[in-house]
Short mmCIF file of C-alpha atoms and ligand atoms in Angstrom, two decimals:
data_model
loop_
_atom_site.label_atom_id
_atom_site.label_comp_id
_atom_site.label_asym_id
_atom_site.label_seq_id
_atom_site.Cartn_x
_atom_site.Cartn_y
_atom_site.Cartn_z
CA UNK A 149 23.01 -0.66 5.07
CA UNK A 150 22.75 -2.23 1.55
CA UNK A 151 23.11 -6.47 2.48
CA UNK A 152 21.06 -7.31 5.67
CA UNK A 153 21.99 -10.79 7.17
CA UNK A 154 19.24 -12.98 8.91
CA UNK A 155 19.93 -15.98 11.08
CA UNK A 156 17.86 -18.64 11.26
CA UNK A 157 15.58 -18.38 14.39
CA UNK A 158 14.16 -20.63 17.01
CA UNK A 159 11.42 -18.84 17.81
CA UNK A 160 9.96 -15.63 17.69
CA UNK A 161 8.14 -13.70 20.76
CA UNK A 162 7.57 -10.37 21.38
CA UNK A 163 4.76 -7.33 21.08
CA UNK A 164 5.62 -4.99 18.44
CA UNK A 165 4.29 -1.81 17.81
CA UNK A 166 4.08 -1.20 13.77
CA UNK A 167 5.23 1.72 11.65
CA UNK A 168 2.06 3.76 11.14
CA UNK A 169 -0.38 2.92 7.71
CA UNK A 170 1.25 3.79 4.84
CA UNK A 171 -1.62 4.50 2.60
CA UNK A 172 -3.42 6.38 5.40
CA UNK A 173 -0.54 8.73 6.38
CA UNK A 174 -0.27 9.78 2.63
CA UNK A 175 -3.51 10.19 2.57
CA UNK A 176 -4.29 12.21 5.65
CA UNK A 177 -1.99 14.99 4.44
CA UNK A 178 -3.03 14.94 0.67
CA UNK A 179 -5.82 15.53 2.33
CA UNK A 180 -4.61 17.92 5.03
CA UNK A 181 -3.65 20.55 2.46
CA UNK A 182 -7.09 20.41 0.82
CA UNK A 183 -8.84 21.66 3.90
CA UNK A 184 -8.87 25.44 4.73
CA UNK A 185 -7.48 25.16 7.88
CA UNK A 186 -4.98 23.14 10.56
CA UNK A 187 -5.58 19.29 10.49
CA UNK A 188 -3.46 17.51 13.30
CA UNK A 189 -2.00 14.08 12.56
CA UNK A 190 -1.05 11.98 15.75
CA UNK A 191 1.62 9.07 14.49
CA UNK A 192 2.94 10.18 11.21
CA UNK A 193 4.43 7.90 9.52
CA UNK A 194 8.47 8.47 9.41
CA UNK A 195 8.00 5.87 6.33
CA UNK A 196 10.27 6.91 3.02
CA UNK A 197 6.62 7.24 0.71
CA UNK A 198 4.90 9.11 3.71
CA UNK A 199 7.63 11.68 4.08
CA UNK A 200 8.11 11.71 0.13
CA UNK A 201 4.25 12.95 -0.02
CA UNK A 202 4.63 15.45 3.24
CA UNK A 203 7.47 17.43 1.18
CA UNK A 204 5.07 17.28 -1.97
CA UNK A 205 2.36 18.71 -0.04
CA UNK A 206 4.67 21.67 1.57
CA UNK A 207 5.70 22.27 -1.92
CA UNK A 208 1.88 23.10 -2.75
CA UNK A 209 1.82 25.42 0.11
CA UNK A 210 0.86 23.56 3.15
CA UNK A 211 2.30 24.72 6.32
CA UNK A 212 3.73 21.70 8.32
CA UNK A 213 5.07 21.81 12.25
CA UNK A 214 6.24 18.45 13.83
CA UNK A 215 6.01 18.24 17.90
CA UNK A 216 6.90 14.93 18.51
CA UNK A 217 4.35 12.72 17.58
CA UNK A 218 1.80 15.34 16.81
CA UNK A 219 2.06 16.54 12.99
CA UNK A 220 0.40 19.90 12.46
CA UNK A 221 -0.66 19.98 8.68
CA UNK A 222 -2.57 24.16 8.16
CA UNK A 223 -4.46 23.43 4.81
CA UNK A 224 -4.96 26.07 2.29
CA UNK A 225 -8.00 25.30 0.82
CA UNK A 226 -8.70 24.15 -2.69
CA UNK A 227 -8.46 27.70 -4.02
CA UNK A 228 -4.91 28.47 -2.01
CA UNK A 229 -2.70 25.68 -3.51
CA UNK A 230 -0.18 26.75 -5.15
CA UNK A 231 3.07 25.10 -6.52
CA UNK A 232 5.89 26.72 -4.69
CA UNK A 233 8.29 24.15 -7.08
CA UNK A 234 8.32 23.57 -9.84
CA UNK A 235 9.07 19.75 -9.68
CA UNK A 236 7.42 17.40 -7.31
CA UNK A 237 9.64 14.41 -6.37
CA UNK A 238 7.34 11.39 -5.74
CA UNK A 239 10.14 8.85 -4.68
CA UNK A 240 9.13 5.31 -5.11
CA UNK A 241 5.38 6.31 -4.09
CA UNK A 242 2.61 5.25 -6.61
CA UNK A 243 0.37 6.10 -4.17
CA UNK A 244 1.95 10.17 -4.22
CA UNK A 245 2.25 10.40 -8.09
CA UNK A 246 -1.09 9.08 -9.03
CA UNK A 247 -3.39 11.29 -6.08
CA UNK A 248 -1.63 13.79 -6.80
CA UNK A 249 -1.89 14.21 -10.37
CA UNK A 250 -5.45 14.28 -9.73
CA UNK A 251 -5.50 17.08 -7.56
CA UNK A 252 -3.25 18.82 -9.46
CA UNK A 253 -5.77 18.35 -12.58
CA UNK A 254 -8.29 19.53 -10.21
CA UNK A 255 -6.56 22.61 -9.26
CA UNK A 256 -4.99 23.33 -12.91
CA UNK A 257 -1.37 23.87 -12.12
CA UNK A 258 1.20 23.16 -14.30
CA UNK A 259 3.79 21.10 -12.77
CA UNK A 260 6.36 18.13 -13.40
CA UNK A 261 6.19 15.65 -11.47
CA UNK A 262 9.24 12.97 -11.10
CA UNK A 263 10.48 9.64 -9.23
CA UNK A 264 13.04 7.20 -8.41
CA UNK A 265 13.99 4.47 -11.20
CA UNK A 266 11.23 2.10 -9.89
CA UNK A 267 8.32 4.62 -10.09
CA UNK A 268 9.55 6.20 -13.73
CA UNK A 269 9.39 2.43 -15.16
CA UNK A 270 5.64 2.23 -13.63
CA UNK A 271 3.06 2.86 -16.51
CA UNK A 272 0.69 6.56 -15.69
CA UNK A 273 -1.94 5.10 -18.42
CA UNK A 274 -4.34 4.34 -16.23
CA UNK A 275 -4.85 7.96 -15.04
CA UNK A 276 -3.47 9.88 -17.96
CA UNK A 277 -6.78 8.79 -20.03
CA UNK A 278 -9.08 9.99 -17.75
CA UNK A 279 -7.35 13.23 -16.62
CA UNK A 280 -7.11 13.93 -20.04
CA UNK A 281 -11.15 13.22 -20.46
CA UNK A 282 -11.29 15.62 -17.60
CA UNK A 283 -8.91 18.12 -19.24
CA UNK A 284 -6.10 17.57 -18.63
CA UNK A 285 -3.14 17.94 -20.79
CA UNK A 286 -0.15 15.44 -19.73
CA UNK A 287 2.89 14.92 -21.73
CA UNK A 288 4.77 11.49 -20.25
CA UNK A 289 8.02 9.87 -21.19
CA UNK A 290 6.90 7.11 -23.96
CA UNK A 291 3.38 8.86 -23.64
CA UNK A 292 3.31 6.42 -20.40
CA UNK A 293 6.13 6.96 -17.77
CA UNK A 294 7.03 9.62 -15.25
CA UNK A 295 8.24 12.83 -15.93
CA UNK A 296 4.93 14.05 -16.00
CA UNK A 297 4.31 17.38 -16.91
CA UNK A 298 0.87 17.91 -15.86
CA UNK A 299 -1.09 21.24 -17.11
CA UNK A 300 -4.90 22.19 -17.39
CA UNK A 301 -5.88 25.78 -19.87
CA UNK A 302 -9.27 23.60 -20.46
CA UNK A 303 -11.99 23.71 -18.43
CA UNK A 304 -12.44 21.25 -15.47
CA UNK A 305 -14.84 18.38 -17.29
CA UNK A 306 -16.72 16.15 -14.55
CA UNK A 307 -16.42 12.35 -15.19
CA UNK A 308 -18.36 9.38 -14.90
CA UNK A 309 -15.82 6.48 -15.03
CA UNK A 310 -15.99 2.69 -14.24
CA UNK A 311 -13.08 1.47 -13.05
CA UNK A 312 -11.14 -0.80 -15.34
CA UNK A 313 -8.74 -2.17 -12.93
CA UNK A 314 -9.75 -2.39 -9.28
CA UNK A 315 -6.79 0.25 -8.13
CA UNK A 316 -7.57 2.76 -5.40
CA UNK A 317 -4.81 5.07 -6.11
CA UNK A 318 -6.59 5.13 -10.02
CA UNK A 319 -9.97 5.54 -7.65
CA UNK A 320 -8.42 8.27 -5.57
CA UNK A 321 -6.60 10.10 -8.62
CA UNK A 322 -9.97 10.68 -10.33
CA UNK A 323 -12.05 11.15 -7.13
CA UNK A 324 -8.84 14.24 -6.35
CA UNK A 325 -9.81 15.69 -9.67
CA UNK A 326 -13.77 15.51 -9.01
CA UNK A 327 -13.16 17.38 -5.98
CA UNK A 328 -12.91 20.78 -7.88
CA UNK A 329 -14.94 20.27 -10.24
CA UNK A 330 -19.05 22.42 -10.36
CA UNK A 331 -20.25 19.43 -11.64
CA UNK A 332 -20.56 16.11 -10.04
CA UNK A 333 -17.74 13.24 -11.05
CA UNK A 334 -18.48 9.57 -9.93
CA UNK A 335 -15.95 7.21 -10.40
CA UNK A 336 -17.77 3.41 -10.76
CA UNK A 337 -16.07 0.34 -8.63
CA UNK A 338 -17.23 -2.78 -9.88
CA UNK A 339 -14.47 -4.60 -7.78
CA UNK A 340 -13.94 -2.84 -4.26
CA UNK A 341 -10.52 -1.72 -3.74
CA UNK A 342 -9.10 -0.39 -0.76
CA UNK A 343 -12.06 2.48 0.72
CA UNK A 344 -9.67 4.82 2.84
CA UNK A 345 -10.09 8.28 0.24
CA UNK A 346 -13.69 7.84 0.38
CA UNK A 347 -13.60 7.44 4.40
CA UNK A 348 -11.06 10.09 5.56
CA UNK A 349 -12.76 12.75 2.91
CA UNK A 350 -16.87 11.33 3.75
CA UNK A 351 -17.36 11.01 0.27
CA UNK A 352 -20.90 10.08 -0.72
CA UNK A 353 -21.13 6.10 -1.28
CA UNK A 354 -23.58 4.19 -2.95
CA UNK A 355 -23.69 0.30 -3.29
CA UNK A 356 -25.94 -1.33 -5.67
CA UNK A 357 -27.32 -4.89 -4.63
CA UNK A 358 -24.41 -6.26 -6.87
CA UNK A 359 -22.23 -4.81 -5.23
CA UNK A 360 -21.25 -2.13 -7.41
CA UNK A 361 -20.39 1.19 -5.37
CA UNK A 362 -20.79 4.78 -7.19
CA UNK A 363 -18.27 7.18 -5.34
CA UNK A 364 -19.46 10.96 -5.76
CA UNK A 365 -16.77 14.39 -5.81
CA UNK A 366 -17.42 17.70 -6.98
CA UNK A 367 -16.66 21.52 -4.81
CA UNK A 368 -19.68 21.43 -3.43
CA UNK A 369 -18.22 18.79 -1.05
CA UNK A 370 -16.64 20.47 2.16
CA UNK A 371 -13.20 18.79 2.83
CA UNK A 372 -13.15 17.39 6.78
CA UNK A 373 -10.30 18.19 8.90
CA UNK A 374 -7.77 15.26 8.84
CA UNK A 375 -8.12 15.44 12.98
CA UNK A 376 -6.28 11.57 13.32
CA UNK A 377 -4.00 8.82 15.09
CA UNK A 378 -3.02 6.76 12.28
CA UNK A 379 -3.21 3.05 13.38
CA UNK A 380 -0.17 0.44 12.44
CA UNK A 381 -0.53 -0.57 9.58
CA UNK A 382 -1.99 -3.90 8.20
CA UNK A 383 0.29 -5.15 5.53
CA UNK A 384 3.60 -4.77 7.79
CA UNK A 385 1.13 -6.70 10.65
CA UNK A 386 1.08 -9.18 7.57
CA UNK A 387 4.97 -9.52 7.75
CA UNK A 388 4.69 -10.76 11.40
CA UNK A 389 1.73 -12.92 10.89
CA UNK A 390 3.39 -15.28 8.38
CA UNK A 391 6.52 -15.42 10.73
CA UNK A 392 4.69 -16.08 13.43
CA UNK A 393 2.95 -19.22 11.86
CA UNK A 394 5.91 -20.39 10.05
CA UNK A 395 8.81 -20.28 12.59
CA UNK A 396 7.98 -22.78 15.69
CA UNK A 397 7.46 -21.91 18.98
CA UNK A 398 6.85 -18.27 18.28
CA UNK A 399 4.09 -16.20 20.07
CA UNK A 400 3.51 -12.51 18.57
CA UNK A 401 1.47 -9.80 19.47
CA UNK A 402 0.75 -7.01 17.09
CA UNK A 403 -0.49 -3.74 18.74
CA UNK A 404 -2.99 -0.94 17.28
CA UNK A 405 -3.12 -2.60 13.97
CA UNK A 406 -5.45 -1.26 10.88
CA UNK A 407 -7.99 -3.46 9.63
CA UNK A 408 -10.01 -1.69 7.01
CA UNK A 409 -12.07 -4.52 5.88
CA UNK A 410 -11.03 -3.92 2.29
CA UNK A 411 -7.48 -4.17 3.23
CA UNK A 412 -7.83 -7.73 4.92
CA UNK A 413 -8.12 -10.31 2.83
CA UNK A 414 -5.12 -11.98 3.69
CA UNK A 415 -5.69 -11.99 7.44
CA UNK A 416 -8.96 -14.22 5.97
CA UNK A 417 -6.42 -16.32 3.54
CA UNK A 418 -4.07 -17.22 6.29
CA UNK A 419 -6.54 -18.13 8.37
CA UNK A 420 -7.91 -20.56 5.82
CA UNK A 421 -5.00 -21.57 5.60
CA UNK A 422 -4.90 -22.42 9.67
CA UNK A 423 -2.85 -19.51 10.83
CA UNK A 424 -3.73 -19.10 14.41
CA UNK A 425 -4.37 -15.76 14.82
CA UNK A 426 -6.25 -13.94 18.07
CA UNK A 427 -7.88 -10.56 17.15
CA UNK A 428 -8.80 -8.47 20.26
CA UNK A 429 -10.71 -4.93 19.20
CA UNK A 430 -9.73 -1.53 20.17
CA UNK A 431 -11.85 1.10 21.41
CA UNK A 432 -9.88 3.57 18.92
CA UNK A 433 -11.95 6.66 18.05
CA UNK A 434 -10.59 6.24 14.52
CA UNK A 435 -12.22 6.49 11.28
CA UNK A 436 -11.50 2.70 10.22
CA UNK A 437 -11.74 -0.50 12.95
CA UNK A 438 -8.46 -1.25 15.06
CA UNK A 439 -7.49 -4.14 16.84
CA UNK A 440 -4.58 -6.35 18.68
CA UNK A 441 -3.72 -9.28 17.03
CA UNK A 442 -1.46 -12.01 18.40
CA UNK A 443 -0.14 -15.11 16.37
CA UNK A 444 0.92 -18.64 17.33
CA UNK A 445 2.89 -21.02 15.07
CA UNK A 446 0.74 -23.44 13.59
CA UNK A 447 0.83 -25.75 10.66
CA UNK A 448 -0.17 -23.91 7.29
CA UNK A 449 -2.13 -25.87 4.43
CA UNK A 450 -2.31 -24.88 0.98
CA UNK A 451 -4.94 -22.71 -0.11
CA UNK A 452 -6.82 -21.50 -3.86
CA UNK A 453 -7.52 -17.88 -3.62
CA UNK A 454 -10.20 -16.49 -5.29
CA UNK A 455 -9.78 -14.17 -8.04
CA UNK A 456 -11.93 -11.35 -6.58
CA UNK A 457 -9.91 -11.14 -3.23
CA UNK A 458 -6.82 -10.09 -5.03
CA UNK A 459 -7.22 -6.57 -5.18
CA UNK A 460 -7.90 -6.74 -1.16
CA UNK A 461 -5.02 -8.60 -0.99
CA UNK A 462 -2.58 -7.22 -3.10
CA UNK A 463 0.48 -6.30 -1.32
CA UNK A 464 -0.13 -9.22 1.02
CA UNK A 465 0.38 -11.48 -2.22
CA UNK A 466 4.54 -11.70 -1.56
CA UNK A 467 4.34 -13.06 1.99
CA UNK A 468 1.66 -14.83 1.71
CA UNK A 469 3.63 -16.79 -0.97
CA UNK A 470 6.32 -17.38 1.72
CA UNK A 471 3.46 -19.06 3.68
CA UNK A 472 2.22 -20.80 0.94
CA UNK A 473 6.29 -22.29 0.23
CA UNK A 474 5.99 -23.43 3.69
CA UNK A 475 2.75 -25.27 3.90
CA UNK A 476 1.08 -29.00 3.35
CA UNK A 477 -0.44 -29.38 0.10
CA UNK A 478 -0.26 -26.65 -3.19
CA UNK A 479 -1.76 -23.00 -2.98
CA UNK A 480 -2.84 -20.98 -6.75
CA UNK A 481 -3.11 -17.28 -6.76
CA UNK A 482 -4.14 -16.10 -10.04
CA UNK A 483 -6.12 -13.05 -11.15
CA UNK A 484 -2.79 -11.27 -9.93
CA UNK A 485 -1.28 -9.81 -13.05
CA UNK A 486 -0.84 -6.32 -11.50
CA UNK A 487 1.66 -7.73 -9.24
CA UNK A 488 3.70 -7.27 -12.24
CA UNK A 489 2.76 -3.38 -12.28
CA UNK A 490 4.05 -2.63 -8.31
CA UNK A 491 7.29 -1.18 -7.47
CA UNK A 492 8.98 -4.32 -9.46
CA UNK A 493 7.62 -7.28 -10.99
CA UNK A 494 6.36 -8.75 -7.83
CA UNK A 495 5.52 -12.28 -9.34
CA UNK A 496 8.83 -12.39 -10.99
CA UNK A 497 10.67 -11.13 -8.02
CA UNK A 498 8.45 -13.85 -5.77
CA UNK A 499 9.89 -16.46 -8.24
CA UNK A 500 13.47 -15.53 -7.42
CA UNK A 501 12.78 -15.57 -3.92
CA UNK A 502 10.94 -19.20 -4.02
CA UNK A 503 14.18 -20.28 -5.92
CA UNK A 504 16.49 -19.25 -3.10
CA UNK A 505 14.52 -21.33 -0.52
CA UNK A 506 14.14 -24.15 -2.98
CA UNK A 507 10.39 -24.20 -3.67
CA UNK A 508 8.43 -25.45 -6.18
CA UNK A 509 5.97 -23.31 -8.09
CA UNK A 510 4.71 -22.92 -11.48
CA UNK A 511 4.71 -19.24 -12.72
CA UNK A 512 1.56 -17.50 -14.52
CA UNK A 513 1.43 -14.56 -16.36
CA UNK A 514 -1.13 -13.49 -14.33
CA UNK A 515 -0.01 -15.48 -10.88
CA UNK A 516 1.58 -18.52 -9.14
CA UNK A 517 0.87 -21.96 -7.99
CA UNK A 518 3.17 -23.12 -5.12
CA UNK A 519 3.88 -26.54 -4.37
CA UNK A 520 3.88 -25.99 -0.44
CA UNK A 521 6.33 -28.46 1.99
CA UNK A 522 6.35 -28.03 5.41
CA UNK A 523 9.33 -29.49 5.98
CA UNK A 524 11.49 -27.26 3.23
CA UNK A 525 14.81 -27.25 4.11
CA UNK A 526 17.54 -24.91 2.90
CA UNK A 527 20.83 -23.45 4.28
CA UNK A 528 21.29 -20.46 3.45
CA UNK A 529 19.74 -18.35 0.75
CA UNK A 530 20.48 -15.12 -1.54
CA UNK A 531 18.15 -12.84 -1.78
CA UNK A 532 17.52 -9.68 -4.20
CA UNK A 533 15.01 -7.05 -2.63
CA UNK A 534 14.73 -5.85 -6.48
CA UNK A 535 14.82 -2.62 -4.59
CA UNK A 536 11.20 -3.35 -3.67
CA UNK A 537 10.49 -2.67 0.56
CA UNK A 538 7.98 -5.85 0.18
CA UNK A 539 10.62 -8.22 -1.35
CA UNK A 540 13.03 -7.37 1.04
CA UNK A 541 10.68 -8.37 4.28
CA UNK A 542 9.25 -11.12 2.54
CA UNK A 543 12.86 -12.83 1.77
CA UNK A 544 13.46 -12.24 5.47
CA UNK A 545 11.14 -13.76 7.01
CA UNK A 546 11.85 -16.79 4.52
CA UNK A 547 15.12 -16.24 6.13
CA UNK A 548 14.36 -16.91 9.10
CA UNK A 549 13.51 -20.74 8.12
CA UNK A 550 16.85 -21.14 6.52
CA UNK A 551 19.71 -23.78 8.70
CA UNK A 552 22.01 -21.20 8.53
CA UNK A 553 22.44 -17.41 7.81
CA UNK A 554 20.91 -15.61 4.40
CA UNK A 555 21.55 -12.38 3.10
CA UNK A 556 19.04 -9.56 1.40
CA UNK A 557 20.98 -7.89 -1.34
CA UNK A 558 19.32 -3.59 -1.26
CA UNK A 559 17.66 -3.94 2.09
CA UNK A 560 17.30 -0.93 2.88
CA UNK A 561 14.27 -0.81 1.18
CA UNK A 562 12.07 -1.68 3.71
CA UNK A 563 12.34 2.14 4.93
CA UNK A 564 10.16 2.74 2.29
CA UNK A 565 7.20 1.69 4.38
CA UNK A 566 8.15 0.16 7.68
CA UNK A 567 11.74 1.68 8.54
CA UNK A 568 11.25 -0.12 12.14
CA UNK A 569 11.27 -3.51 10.60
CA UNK A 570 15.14 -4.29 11.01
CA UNK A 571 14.90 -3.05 14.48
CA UNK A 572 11.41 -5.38 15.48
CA UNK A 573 13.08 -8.47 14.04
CA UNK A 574 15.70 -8.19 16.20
CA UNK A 575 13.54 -7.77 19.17
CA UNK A 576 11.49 -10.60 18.33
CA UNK A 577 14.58 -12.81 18.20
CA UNK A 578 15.66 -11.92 21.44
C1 S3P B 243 -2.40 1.89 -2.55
C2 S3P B 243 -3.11 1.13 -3.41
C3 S3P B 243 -2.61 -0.12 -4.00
C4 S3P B 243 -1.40 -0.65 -3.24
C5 S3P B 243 -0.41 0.42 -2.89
C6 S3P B 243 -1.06 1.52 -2.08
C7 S3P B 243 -3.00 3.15 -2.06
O1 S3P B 243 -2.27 0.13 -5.35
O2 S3P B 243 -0.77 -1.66 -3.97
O3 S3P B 243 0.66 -0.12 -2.14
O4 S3P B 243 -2.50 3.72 -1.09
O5 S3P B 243 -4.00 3.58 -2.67
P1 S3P B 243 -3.38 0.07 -6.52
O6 S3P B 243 -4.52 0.81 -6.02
O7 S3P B 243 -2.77 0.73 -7.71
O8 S3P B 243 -3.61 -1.39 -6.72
#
C-alpha cells in the first residue's frame, strides 16, 4: 500500500478491539531486559515502533520467544547487557532512541544508534545535555540529530534535573540512566507527563502540594518483572472517538482500552466538547485502569484548551483538530509548539489537512485556532500522511465526512502504531 482511498460513510458501528499501547509495549520490554530474569508479555504489540524496540532489546542480549500471544522477554540484568551490534536501528520510534540512550548511558556501552529520515531530523538536545551531565559522551550529526554514537569512560554522575519540557520519553531517558547509578538521580516534573516508566518499574514518587512530583532511580532499586497484558491503547481509541461523534448515525464500542489518567486529556476535551462517550470499567489486573468505551454521534462545539493539558494530550492534538473542523463555534489549542518536534511538523501537517477539507483556522507558532462548521462540506480531499502514522488516521477519518472518495498519499504509516487500523475501518463501515 502507499495511497489508501476512503469513501465517505453513512455511519459507523461496530466493536473493535485496538492494537495494543504503544508506549507501554516499548516500555515493558525496555524494561524486560533490565530484569534478571523471564518477564512474560501477554498482547505485544505487532506495531512498527514496538517491534523496532523488541529487535533493539535482543540486540542488547535479551532472549525473546513468541507463542502466540504470549511474548517471553528472559532479562539479563543490569550487569548482563551487552551490545551484541554494533548499531541499534530505532525506526521512526522517539520513544526507542531517547530510553534507550539512557540506559545505554547507564550501562556505559558504546554504541550508534540510528533511524528512519523522520527520527534523524528529530532534535536529541533534550537528552544529550543531561547524559552528558551524567557522563556521557555523545557525538550527534549537527551536535543534535541521530547517528548517535553514545559512549561512557567517565564515571556514572547521579542527576538532579527539572524537567524543561514536560516529555516523558526526556523523563524516562534520564530516569534509564539513574537506574545504574550508586547514587540517587531524581528527575523534577513540574508539568506531569505521561507516568507509565515510573508505574511499570515502581519507581519512588513524590508530589509536592503544587503539584510538583520528584521521581527517584539509582541500583539500589530492584527492577520488577514486566509480568503484563498490555491494554489497547488510548490514542488509537482516540481515532474512533472523533469518528464516532463526527459521522451520523454511528454507534462504536472500544474494547480493553488504556486510560492512564495522564494519557486522557482528550477523552476530557471531547467531552467538553459534547462527545457522547459511555465508559464502562474493567476488572483488568493491570498496572494502569482499563475500561470499555462506546461512542454515539453527537453534535461537537468548539472548545479553548488549556495550556497545561497539552502535554496529556499531545498526540490526541491531530484528531482532535478534525473534531474541532467539524464543530459549532471556534476551538484554540496553543501551548502546543512541540507538535512541531513529533515525527513531522504536526501543526503544519494539521494545516494541510484542514486545507483539504476546507476549514478555516489561523496557524500559531506554538498552535491553532479552528473556525469549527458543522455543516463543512467537501468532495473529495488529498491528503499527505507526511509519513507520520497520526496524519494518516487523522486525514481518514476527515475522510470519512467527505461527499465523495479521498485519498491518503504514504498510508502505510499507520503500521507504525496501529497496523489494524485499515482493517477496523473497514469493519466499522460494514
Ligand atoms: C511517548 C511520549 C510522548 C509521545 C510519544 C510517546 C512515550 O513524547 O508524543 O508518542 O512513549 O514516552 P514526549 O514525551 O517527547 O512528549
Amino acid at each position: 500500500m502507499s495511497s489508501q482511498s476512503v469513501d465517505s460513510a453513512k455511519s459507523l458501528t461496530g466493536t473493535i478491539t485496538l492494537s495494543p499501547d504503544k508506549s507501554i509495549a516499548q516500555r515493558t520490554a525496555i524494561f524486560s531486559l533490565l530484569h534478571d530474569g523471564p518477564s512474560t508479555i501477554y498482547n505485544y504489540s505487532q506495531a512498527k515502533d514496538p517491534q523496532t524496540t523488541l529487535k533493539c532489546v535482543e540486540n542488547l542480549g535479551a532472549r525473546v520467544e513468541i507463542d502466540g500471544d504470549k511474548t517471553t522477554i528472559y532479562g539479563v540484568g543490569r550487569e548482563g547487557i551487552s551490545a551484541l551490534s554494533d548499531e541499534l536501528d530505532c525506526g521512526n520510534s522517539g520513544t526507542a532512541m531517547r530510553l534507550l540512550s539512557g540506559l545505554l548511558t547507564g550501562a556505559g556501552l558504546s554504541i550508534k544508534l540510528i533511524g528512519d529520515p523522520s527520527l534523524s531530523g528529530r532534535t536529541m538536545t533534550r537528552i544529550i545535555t543531561p547524559l552528558e551531565e551524567m557522563g556521557a559522551h555523545i557525538l550527534a550529526r549537527n551536535g543534535a540529530y541521530a547517528p548517535l554514537f553514545i559512549s561512557r569512560e567517565d564515571p556514572l554522575r547521579a542527576l538532579e534535573f527539572t524537567l524543561p519540557i514536560p516529555s516523558a520519553q526526556l523523563k524516562s531517558c534520564i530516569l534509564l540512566a539513574g537506574l545504574f547509578g550508586v547514587d540517587e538521580s531524581c528527575v523534577i516534573e513540574p508539568t506531569p507527563s505521561r507516568d507509565h516508566t515510573e508505574r511499570l518499574l515502581q519507581l519512588r514518587v513524590e508530589t509536592d502540594d503544587q503539584g510538583v512530583r520528584r521521581i527517584y532511580a539509582s541500583k539500589a532499586h530492584e527492577i520488577p518483572a514486566q509480568n503484563y497484558q498490555i491494554p489497547g491503547d488510548y490514542s488509537a481509541a482516540a481515532f474512533w472517538l472523533v469518528a464516532g461523534s463526527i459521522v451520523p448515525n454511528s454507534v462504536i464500542t472500544l474494547a480493553n482500552v488504556g486510560l492512564n489518567p495522564t494519557r486522557i486529556a482528550s477523552l476530557h476535551i471531547l467531552q467538553e466538547m459534547g462527545a457522547e462517550v459511555k465508559i464502562v470499567k474493567d476488572d483488568s489486573d493491570f498496572a494502569e485502569p482499563v475500561a470499555q468505551l462506546t461512542v454515539q454521534s453527537s453534535e461537537l462545539t468548539g472548545v479553548d484548551i488549556p495550556p497545561e493539558w497539552i502535554p496529556n494530550a499531545i498526540d490526541e492534538l491531530p484528531i482532535l483538530a478534525v473534531a474541532m473542523a467539524f464543530a459549532n463555534g471556534d476551538s484554540h489549542i496553543r501551548g502546543a509548539a512541540e507538535l512541531r518536534h513529533k515525527e513531522t511538523d504536526r501543526i503544519m501537517a494539521i494545516t494541510k489537512l484542514l486545507d483539504g477539507i476546507g476549514a478555516s483556522y489561523h496557524e500559531y507558532d506554538d498552535g491553532l485556532s479552528i473556525h469549527g462548521n458543522p455543516n463543512l462540506a467537501f468532495d473529495s480531499a488529498y491528503f499527505e500522511s507526511f509519513h507520520d502514522h497520526r496524519i494518516a488516521m487523522a486525514s481518514a477519518v476527515a475522510a470519512l465526512r467527505g461527499n465523495k472518495t479521498s485519498t491518503i498519499k504514504d498510508a502505510e504509516a499507520a503500521a507504525v502504531s496501529y497496523p489494524e487500523f485499515w482493517s477496523h475501518l473497514d469493519l466499522l463501515k460494514v
